[in-house]
Amino acid sequence: MPHSTQTKIAKGAIWMILFRLIERGLGLISTLILARLLMPEDFGVVAMAMSFIAMAELLSAFNFDTAIIQNQSATHDHYNSAWTCSLLLGLCITLLMIALAVPIATFYRRPELTWVVVALAFGPLFTGAQNIGVVAFLKELNFRREFKFQVFRKLISFSVVVPLAFLLRSYWALVVGILVSKLGGTLISYLMHPYRPRLDFSKARELLFFSRWLLINNVAGFLKERGADFFVGRMTGATSLGTYNIAYELANLPTTEIGAPINRALLPGFARMSSQVAVSDAYSNAVGILALVTLPIAASIHALAPYLVPLMLGNKWLGAVPLMQLLAFNGVLVLLHSSICAVLIGRGFPARAMYANLVYTVMLLLLLAGIFLHDRSVGVIGAAYAALLTSLLSTPIYLHQLHRCLGLHPLLFVKIAARPVVASACLILMVQWITPSYYVGMSFASILIWFVAGSIVALCTYLVAILLMWHVAGRPAGAEQILRQRMIKEWSQRFKLRTSSNQV
């Protein structure tokens, strides 16, 4: 792979991580404010409506932008055809969801859902009308402009939903926030890129042919993340669903917000690589770094969740604690799965990614059905166990697809993750030994002090454990060495810059 492409991928990953930090920072602030103002039931009502709307979107989501990114010779006809198909599909989804609003409300036994579904049904139409020209930001590895586009869209949503939450104190604040985010993103897309699409079906068949696997992959990916919503919402109600959704979001927040932008940068980069060996080396290093960073984050969430939830959300959300402890590790496995899919799609194997996600989906739905049909009283904790168990059992399927397409042996990933796994286990044991058990009635100051103390203990324990094992192993090449060299290089550059500025 040319050095310039490697550099662009590295810079792209940094830009995408920066965007996700800003986006999720705003999202986290928004979630914390909304969680204080609204009830778990409010989040559950919106999740019920969005579960069907998001499924309808993905049933028609052919990922035309991915097809254009993967096709290095895409023309204006490809862009126009992609925009035309997206617009028409968005319109069809809007009309379909309006027609199904009453049946959806009946399914969940919540009459108030009817108008929520009708309102949210316009979201797919807004998204379908988005300027297809912004895909060029990723295709051309222009991540700086992609960063600006995504940040502006998030700022619009944040500036609307938080004031509305104070004003309305109901789930309608969430509904309006979602719609404004989608409409704002579409308007900004035309301001950010000069391309003006027009109706054109000349390349529709070609795009649909490539994207047919991505369609199935998207449906499987949706059920992978949101399949539990249908069971939890139907069997246990809006309050439990709202608790599960917040726990899922917070538990996955650190790992997905590190991994998702890297995957977003890797996909167009891998599409440009010409050497299979370069892909294997680059991906092995990326997974090593992800394991080194995300595993201790998941372990910290597991250990500190009893303090994290009351500190951030309040005691009315304490039901999210055991869910977060399970879903944190599920998030690490799902991140590994998504990175594998990004590589497979980028290298032109979308069917392999689809197959792995499809197996995961079938396994998850069977486990959820079995758990809830056997004993409905298990509630949301059963859904969390089902998600974690499915991620564990399906991981060999993803690794097999990677081995088949890129030649990476599954044992390589065991070797990569060994030291981070052991160090993370030490982290959990040390934090649980140091911190006392949380109890209702503990003062806010005590919660904050023990959370901060636990976080410091977690960081120090992990760093000492991982560095000790690395030195004992003979300081082998891998993620630890890459991060160490990168940090030394950064410090060296900063020192030289300070020295030169002082001399001037």
XYZ file of C-alpha atoms in Angstrom:
504
model
C 0.000 0.000 0.000
C 1.404 3.432 -0.886
C 2.757 5.389 2.068
C 0.416 8.301 1.254
C -2.620 6.042 1.638
C -1.327 4.733 4.980
C -0.852 8.300 6.138
C -4.339 9.288 5.024
C -5.847 6.288 6.805
C -3.980 7.147 10.010
C -5.044 10.789 9.829
C -8.547 9.700 8.914
C -8.769 7.507 11.992
C -7.659 10.467 14.130
C -10.255 12.784 12.541
C -12.991 10.195 12.966
C -12.040 9.540 16.582
C -12.055 13.290 17.217
C -15.492 13.530 15.650
C -16.815 10.644 17.722
C -15.392 12.172 20.884
C -17.198 15.434 20.153
C -20.355 13.731 18.919
C -20.594 11.299 21.786
C -19.497 13.967 24.243
C -22.510 16.000 23.168
C -24.589 12.830 23.079
C -23.486 11.856 26.578
C -24.258 15.307 27.968
C -27.625 15.173 26.230
C -28.348 11.687 27.587
C -27.404 12.657 31.132
C -29.630 15.741 31.043
C -32.512 13.838 29.493
C -32.112 10.961 31.965
C -32.444 13.431 34.820
C -35.466 15.190 33.311
C -37.309 12.226 31.808
C -38.306 8.785 33.068
C -37.142 5.377 31.785
C -40.635 4.957 30.335
C -40.139 7.974 28.051
C -36.997 6.438 26.548
C -38.851 3.145 26.199
C -41.734 4.681 24.235
C -39.363 6.226 21.697
C -37.351 2.987 21.492
C -40.551 1.080 20.706
C -41.350 3.372 17.786
C -37.783 3.520 16.507
C -37.377 -0.266 16.586
C -39.865 -0.689 13.726
C -38.828 2.444 11.837
C -35.133 1.560 12.007
C -35.928 -1.969 10.844
C -37.875 -0.610 7.877
C -34.965 1.694 7.021
C -32.523 -1.183 7.036
C -34.791 -3.452 5.034
C -34.320 -0.955 2.202
C -30.815 0.230 3.116
C -28.649 -0.900 0.239
C -25.664 1.170 1.435
C -25.201 2.882 -1.903
C -22.511 5.080 -0.375
C -20.438 1.987 0.423
C -20.904 0.740 -3.141
C -19.609 4.071 -4.466
C -16.646 4.068 -2.059
C -15.689 0.529 -3.055
C -16.026 1.351 -6.782
C -12.922 3.384 -7.581
C -14.263 4.287 -11.063
C -17.700 5.571 -9.992
C -19.151 8.269 -12.308
C -21.789 10.989 -11.915
C -24.354 8.477 -13.125
C -23.513 6.250 -10.162
C -23.922 9.164 -7.734
C -27.229 10.263 -9.292
C -28.625 6.735 -9.359
C -27.641 6.190 -5.727
C -29.372 9.430 -4.675
C -32.499 8.619 -6.695
C -32.838 5.159 -5.182
C -32.218 6.477 -1.658
C -34.861 9.181 -2.065
C -37.520 6.800 -3.372
C -36.786 4.210 -0.718
C -37.028 6.876 1.999
C -40.416 7.966 0.661
C -41.668 4.378 0.601
C -40.586 3.818 4.202
C -42.329 6.997 5.342
C -45.602 5.974 3.731
C -45.311 2.416 5.030
C -44.673 3.488 8.623
C -47.594 5.924 8.585
C -49.823 3.080 7.407
C -48.475 0.763 10.140
C -48.615 3.272 13.002
C -51.783 1.818 14.540
C -50.679 -1.867 14.243
C -47.340 -1.002 15.869
C -49.096 0.711 18.766
C -51.347 -2.341 19.107
C -48.351 -4.716 19.127
C -46.828 -2.931 22.120
C -50.232 -2.219 23.701
C -49.393 1.504 23.856
C -52.018 3.678 22.064
C -49.868 6.810 22.417
C -47.297 5.228 20.103
C -49.476 5.935 17.055
C -48.594 9.614 16.711
C -44.987 8.997 17.770
C -44.573 6.556 14.870
C -46.289 8.965 12.461
C -43.917 11.767 13.445
C -40.750 9.649 13.323
C -41.822 8.149 9.985
C -40.625 11.316 8.223
C -37.031 10.679 9.347
C -36.250 8.169 6.557
C -37.536 10.645 3.952
C -35.226 13.363 5.279
C -32.272 10.964 5.284
C -33.041 9.680 1.777
C -32.898 13.218 0.406
C -29.361 13.813 1.721
C -26.830 15.023 -0.852
C -24.987 11.969 -2.157
C -22.022 14.224 -2.903
C -20.827 14.064 0.713
C -19.818 10.432 0.085
C -16.840 11.901 -1.760
C -15.416 13.034 1.595
C -14.773 9.410 2.545
C -14.052 8.138 -0.958
C -11.302 10.720 -1.400
C -10.113 10.207 2.209
C -10.948 13.851 2.945
C -11.734 13.186 6.583
C -11.432 16.808 7.650
C -14.570 17.744 5.684
C -16.331 14.568 6.811
C -15.519 15.621 10.373
C -17.058 19.073 9.869
C -20.172 17.626 8.234
C -20.841 15.177 11.037
C -20.121 17.655 13.841
C -22.417 20.355 12.434
C -25.236 17.828 12.166
C -24.787 16.767 15.778
C -24.666 20.343 17.045
C -28.051 21.084 15.493
C -29.650 18.117 17.239
C -28.068 18.969 20.591
C -29.151 22.601 20.447
C -32.771 21.547 19.965
C -33.365 18.452 22.068
C -31.971 19.724 25.393
C -34.051 22.943 25.551
C -37.124 20.951 24.505
C -36.528 18.466 27.328
C -36.660 21.305 29.863
C -39.765 22.700 28.189
C -41.800 19.566 27.441
C -40.577 17.042 30.058
C -41.827 14.183 27.855
C -40.730 11.783 25.122
C -41.728 14.355 22.499
C -38.413 16.101 23.163
C -36.636 12.950 21.973
C -38.911 12.647 18.943
C -38.324 16.228 17.807
C -34.587 15.860 18.437
C -34.377 12.832 16.150
C -36.283 14.574 13.350
C -34.280 17.781 13.614
C -31.025 15.807 13.496
C -32.039 14.066 10.262
C -33.433 17.193 8.591
C -30.459 19.271 9.695
C -28.037 16.687 8.329
C -29.734 16.814 4.931
C -29.667 20.606 4.752
C -26.013 20.739 5.796
C -25.075 18.123 3.183
C -26.097 20.546 0.421
C -24.218 23.413 2.047
C -21.050 21.334 2.543
C -20.755 19.892 -0.972
C -21.471 21.622 -4.330
C -22.688 18.438 -6.038
C -26.357 18.617 -7.027
C -27.886 15.200 -7.713
C -30.692 14.599 -10.176
C -33.130 11.780 -10.883
C -31.338 8.973 -12.708
C -31.800 5.185 -12.806
C -29.065 4.365 -15.338
C -26.746 2.701 -12.784
C -29.409 1.511 -10.359
C -29.124 -2.151 -11.331
C -25.343 -2.137 -10.946
C -25.557 -0.542 -7.496
C -28.278 -2.902 -6.381
C -26.254 -5.898 -7.565
C -23.250 -4.954 -5.415
C -25.366 -3.859 -2.451
C -27.622 -6.898 -2.278
C -25.297 -8.476 0.281
C -25.025 -5.223 2.208
C -28.830 -5.115 2.485
C -28.932 -8.492 4.216
C -25.882 -7.498 6.242
C -27.613 -4.315 7.415
C -30.761 -6.170 8.429
C -28.666 -8.688 10.344
C -26.671 -5.859 11.920
C -29.843 -4.094 12.997
C -31.291 -7.206 14.627
C -27.891 -7.772 16.198
C -28.123 -4.433 18.006
C -31.879 -3.921 18.349
C -33.369 -7.424 18.269
C -33.749 -7.432 22.049
C -35.944 -4.303 21.838
C -38.850 -6.247 20.351
C -38.752 -8.910 23.067
C -38.087 -6.569 25.992
C -40.667 -4.003 24.862
C -43.359 -6.590 24.209
C -42.733 -8.779 27.264
C -41.696 -6.324 29.989
C -42.951 -2.866 28.922
C -41.621 0.589 28.156
C -39.876 1.186 31.495
C -37.718 -1.947 31.200
C -36.991 -1.196 27.549
C -35.914 2.344 28.420
C -33.589 1.016 31.132
C -32.123 -1.561 28.756
C -31.517 1.020 26.013
C -29.742 3.460 28.326
C -27.634 0.651 29.815
C -26.762 -0.578 26.323
C -25.769 2.902 25.156
C -23.611 3.747 28.172
C -21.998 0.297 28.375
C -21.023 0.377 24.697
C -20.176 4.074 24.580
C -16.404 3.930 25.213
C -15.671 0.880 23.061
C -17.899 1.763 20.118
C -16.814 5.388 20.078
C -13.207 4.303 19.744
C -13.831 1.465 17.331
C -16.564 2.900 15.090
C -14.515 5.845 13.768
C -11.519 3.591 13.171
C -13.719 1.203 11.197
C -15.111 4.172 9.253
C -11.586 5.189 8.292
C -10.404 1.633 7.600
C -13.125 0.713 5.091
C -12.131 3.163 2.316
C -8.456 2.604 3.139
C -8.655 -1.167 2.773
C -10.556 -0.700 -0.479
C -7.477 1.051 -1.878
C -4.923 -1.509 -0.720
C -3.491 -3.745 -3.416
C -1.482 -6.141 -1.233
C -3.148 -8.836 0.864
C -0.083 -8.949 3.119
C -0.396 -5.211 3.819
C -4.055 -5.663 4.741
C -3.241 -8.518 7.123
C -0.428 -6.612 8.832
C -2.435 -3.404 9.134
C -5.487 -5.190 10.491
C -3.506 -7.252 13.013
C -1.976 -4.074 14.413
C -5.365 -2.346 14.501
C -6.973 -5.213 16.441
C -4.052 -5.288 18.867
C -4.461 -1.605 19.636
C -8.238 -1.943 19.952
C -7.862 -4.821 22.427
C -5.229 -2.935 24.410
C -7.514 0.107 24.776
C -11.090 -1.200 24.835
C -10.755 -4.212 27.146
C -9.700 -2.146 30.187
C -12.503 0.326 29.461
C -15.055 -2.501 29.489
C -13.502 -3.921 32.661
C -13.670 -0.501 34.337
C -17.340 -0.135 33.437
C -18.046 -3.586 34.863
C -16.239 -2.816 38.115
C -17.461 0.766 38.590
C -21.052 0.485 37.284
C -22.556 0.504 40.834
C -21.094 3.998 41.290
C -21.274 5.173 37.685
C -25.062 4.791 37.327
C -26.209 6.694 40.463
C -23.522 9.317 39.850
C -24.528 10.025 36.247
C -28.214 9.100 36.098
C -29.598 8.951 39.638
C -31.074 6.159 41.734
C -34.126 5.742 39.496
C -31.804 4.076 36.970
C -30.183 1.543 39.358
C -31.784 -1.277 37.360
C -29.225 -0.497 34.631
C -26.237 -1.556 36.802
C -26.264 -5.345 36.171
C -27.130 -4.722 32.532
C -24.126 -2.444 32.039
C -21.827 -4.963 33.722
C -22.778 -7.607 31.164
C -23.157 -5.398 28.107
C -19.746 -3.759 28.569
C -17.989 -6.981 27.549
C -20.564 -7.593 24.853
C -19.538 -4.242 23.390
C -15.909 -5.354 23.032
C -16.917 -8.485 21.130
C -19.334 -6.578 18.893
C -16.529 -4.112 18.161
C -14.298 -6.992 17.036
C -17.111 -8.275 14.819
C -17.662 -4.867 13.226
C -13.959 -4.391 12.524
C -13.863 -7.776 10.787
C -16.886 -6.810 8.694
C -15.248 -3.493 7.756
C -12.186 -5.330 6.438
C -14.240 -7.929 4.567
C -16.442 -5.298 2.900
C -13.478 -3.080 2.104
C -11.719 -5.978 0.399
C -14.786 -6.876 -1.651
C -16.246 -9.724 0.447
C -19.610 -8.294 1.576
C -21.241 -11.749 1.362
C -18.823 -13.070 4.011
C -19.660 -10.226 6.380
C -23.346 -10.797 5.720
C -23.044 -14.506 6.474
C -21.368 -13.936 9.843
C -23.880 -11.276 10.891
C -26.760 -13.477 9.769
C -25.538 -16.368 11.924
C -25.240 -13.992 14.877
C -28.764 -12.679 14.334
C -30.382 -16.100 14.112
C -28.523 -17.218 17.230
C -29.564 -14.100 19.182
C -33.240 -14.332 18.223
C -33.357 -18.029 19.147
C -31.776 -17.349 22.530
C -34.095 -14.410 23.244
C -37.161 -16.421 22.239
C -36.055 -19.367 24.348
C -35.347 -17.244 27.415
C -38.559 -15.201 27.331
C -40.822 -18.099 26.390
C -39.328 -20.297 29.122
C -39.523 -17.706 31.894
C -40.850 -14.213 31.224
C -39.867 -13.134 34.744
C -36.166 -13.044 33.804
C -36.840 -9.589 32.333
C -34.145 -7.437 30.822
C -31.264 -9.260 32.515
C -32.157 -12.277 30.371
C -31.796 -10.142 27.248
C -28.345 -8.973 28.389
C -27.189 -12.544 29.008
C -28.538 -13.568 25.597
C -26.587 -10.762 23.891
C -23.310 -11.616 25.649
C -23.663 -15.360 25.077
C -24.454 -14.841 21.402
C -21.394 -12.622 20.948
C -19.167 -15.260 22.545
C -20.567 -18.171 20.538
C -20.513 -16.327 17.200
C -16.976 -14.916 17.436
C -15.419 -18.081 15.903
C -17.710 -17.592 12.868
C -16.320 -14.089 12.261
C -12.739 -15.271 12.763
C -13.301 -18.113 10.307
C -14.485 -15.683 7.618
C -11.428 -13.516 8.201
C -9.136 -16.537 7.962
C -10.835 -17.708 4.777
C -10.622 -14.328 3.030
C -7.404 -12.799 4.394
C -5.502 -15.788 5.761
C -5.380 -14.545 9.374
C -5.403 -17.529 11.731
C -7.867 -17.331 14.674
C -5.094 -18.209 17.170
C -3.444 -14.911 16.243
C -6.308 -13.044 17.925
C -5.992 -15.177 21.056
C -2.328 -14.180 21.224
C -3.155 -10.516 20.616
C -5.800 -10.381 23.370
C -4.052 -12.544 26.000
C -2.199 -9.808 27.883
C -5.064 -7.238 27.785
C -7.518 -9.907 29.045
C -5.321 -10.895 32.020
C -4.560 -7.248 32.863
C -8.277 -6.374 32.686
C -9.109 -9.248 35.051
C -6.534 -7.875 37.509
C -8.195 -4.467 37.144
C -11.625 -5.818 38.093
C -10.325 -7.760 41.103
C -8.343 -4.804 42.424
C -11.203 -2.302 42.067
C -13.688 -4.659 43.732
C -11.214 -5.244 46.569
C -10.561 -1.531 47.131
C -14.069 -0.044 46.809
C -16.937 -0.764 49.235
C -20.336 -2.003 48.084
C -22.740 0.702 46.981
C -25.942 1.162 49.004
C -28.984 3.365 48.483
C -28.603 6.407 50.677
C -24.869 6.834 50.104
C -24.095 10.540 49.821
C -23.237 12.071 46.459
C -19.805 13.092 47.785
C -19.033 9.500 48.827
C -20.166 8.155 45.464
C -17.957 10.646 43.642
C -14.924 9.987 45.848
C -15.122 6.212 45.484
C -15.741 6.480 41.748
C -12.674 8.670 41.246
C -10.590 6.451 43.540
C -11.762 3.345 41.723
C -10.942 4.897 38.351
C -7.401 5.739 39.479
C -6.903 2.237 40.872
C -8.234 0.744 37.637
C -5.861 2.790 35.456
C -2.782 2.113 37.594
C -3.536 -1.609 37.955
C -3.988 -2.091 34.235
C -0.872 -0.142 33.242
C 1.318 -1.977 35.748
C -0.086 -5.392 34.773
C 0.140 -4.888 31.008
C 3.666 -3.421 31.107
C 4.892 -6.133 33.474
C 3.573 -8.944 31.250
C 5.002 -7.246 28.149
C 8.475 -7.037 29.702
C 8.289 -10.627 30.993
C 7.358 -11.767 27.461
C 10.528 -10.127 26.123
C 8.878 -6.912 24.827
C 7.606 -8.521 21.602
C 6.451 -6.509 18.595
C 2.780 -5.641 18.753
C 0.307 -3.091 20.038
C 2.344 -2.183 23.137
C 5.404 -1.446 21.035
C 3.432 0.559 18.460
C 1.807 2.747 21.125
C 5.104 3.165 22.969
C 6.934 4.262 19.821
C 4.090 6.590 18.901
C 4.117 8.227 22.334
C 7.899 8.628 22.271
C 7.678 10.217 18.814
C 4.955 12.640 19.938
C 6.855 13.654 23.075
C 10.042 14.069 21.077
C 8.339 16.323 18.539
C 6.747 18.431 21.273
C 10.087 18.757 23.074
C 11.821 19.893 19.879
C 9.024 22.377 19.201
C 9.295 23.851 22.685
C 13.092 24.030 22.449
C 12.957 25.825 19.082
C 10.305 28.288 20.308
C 12.345 29.073 23.434
C 15.453 29.703 21.336
C 13.504 32.120 19.160
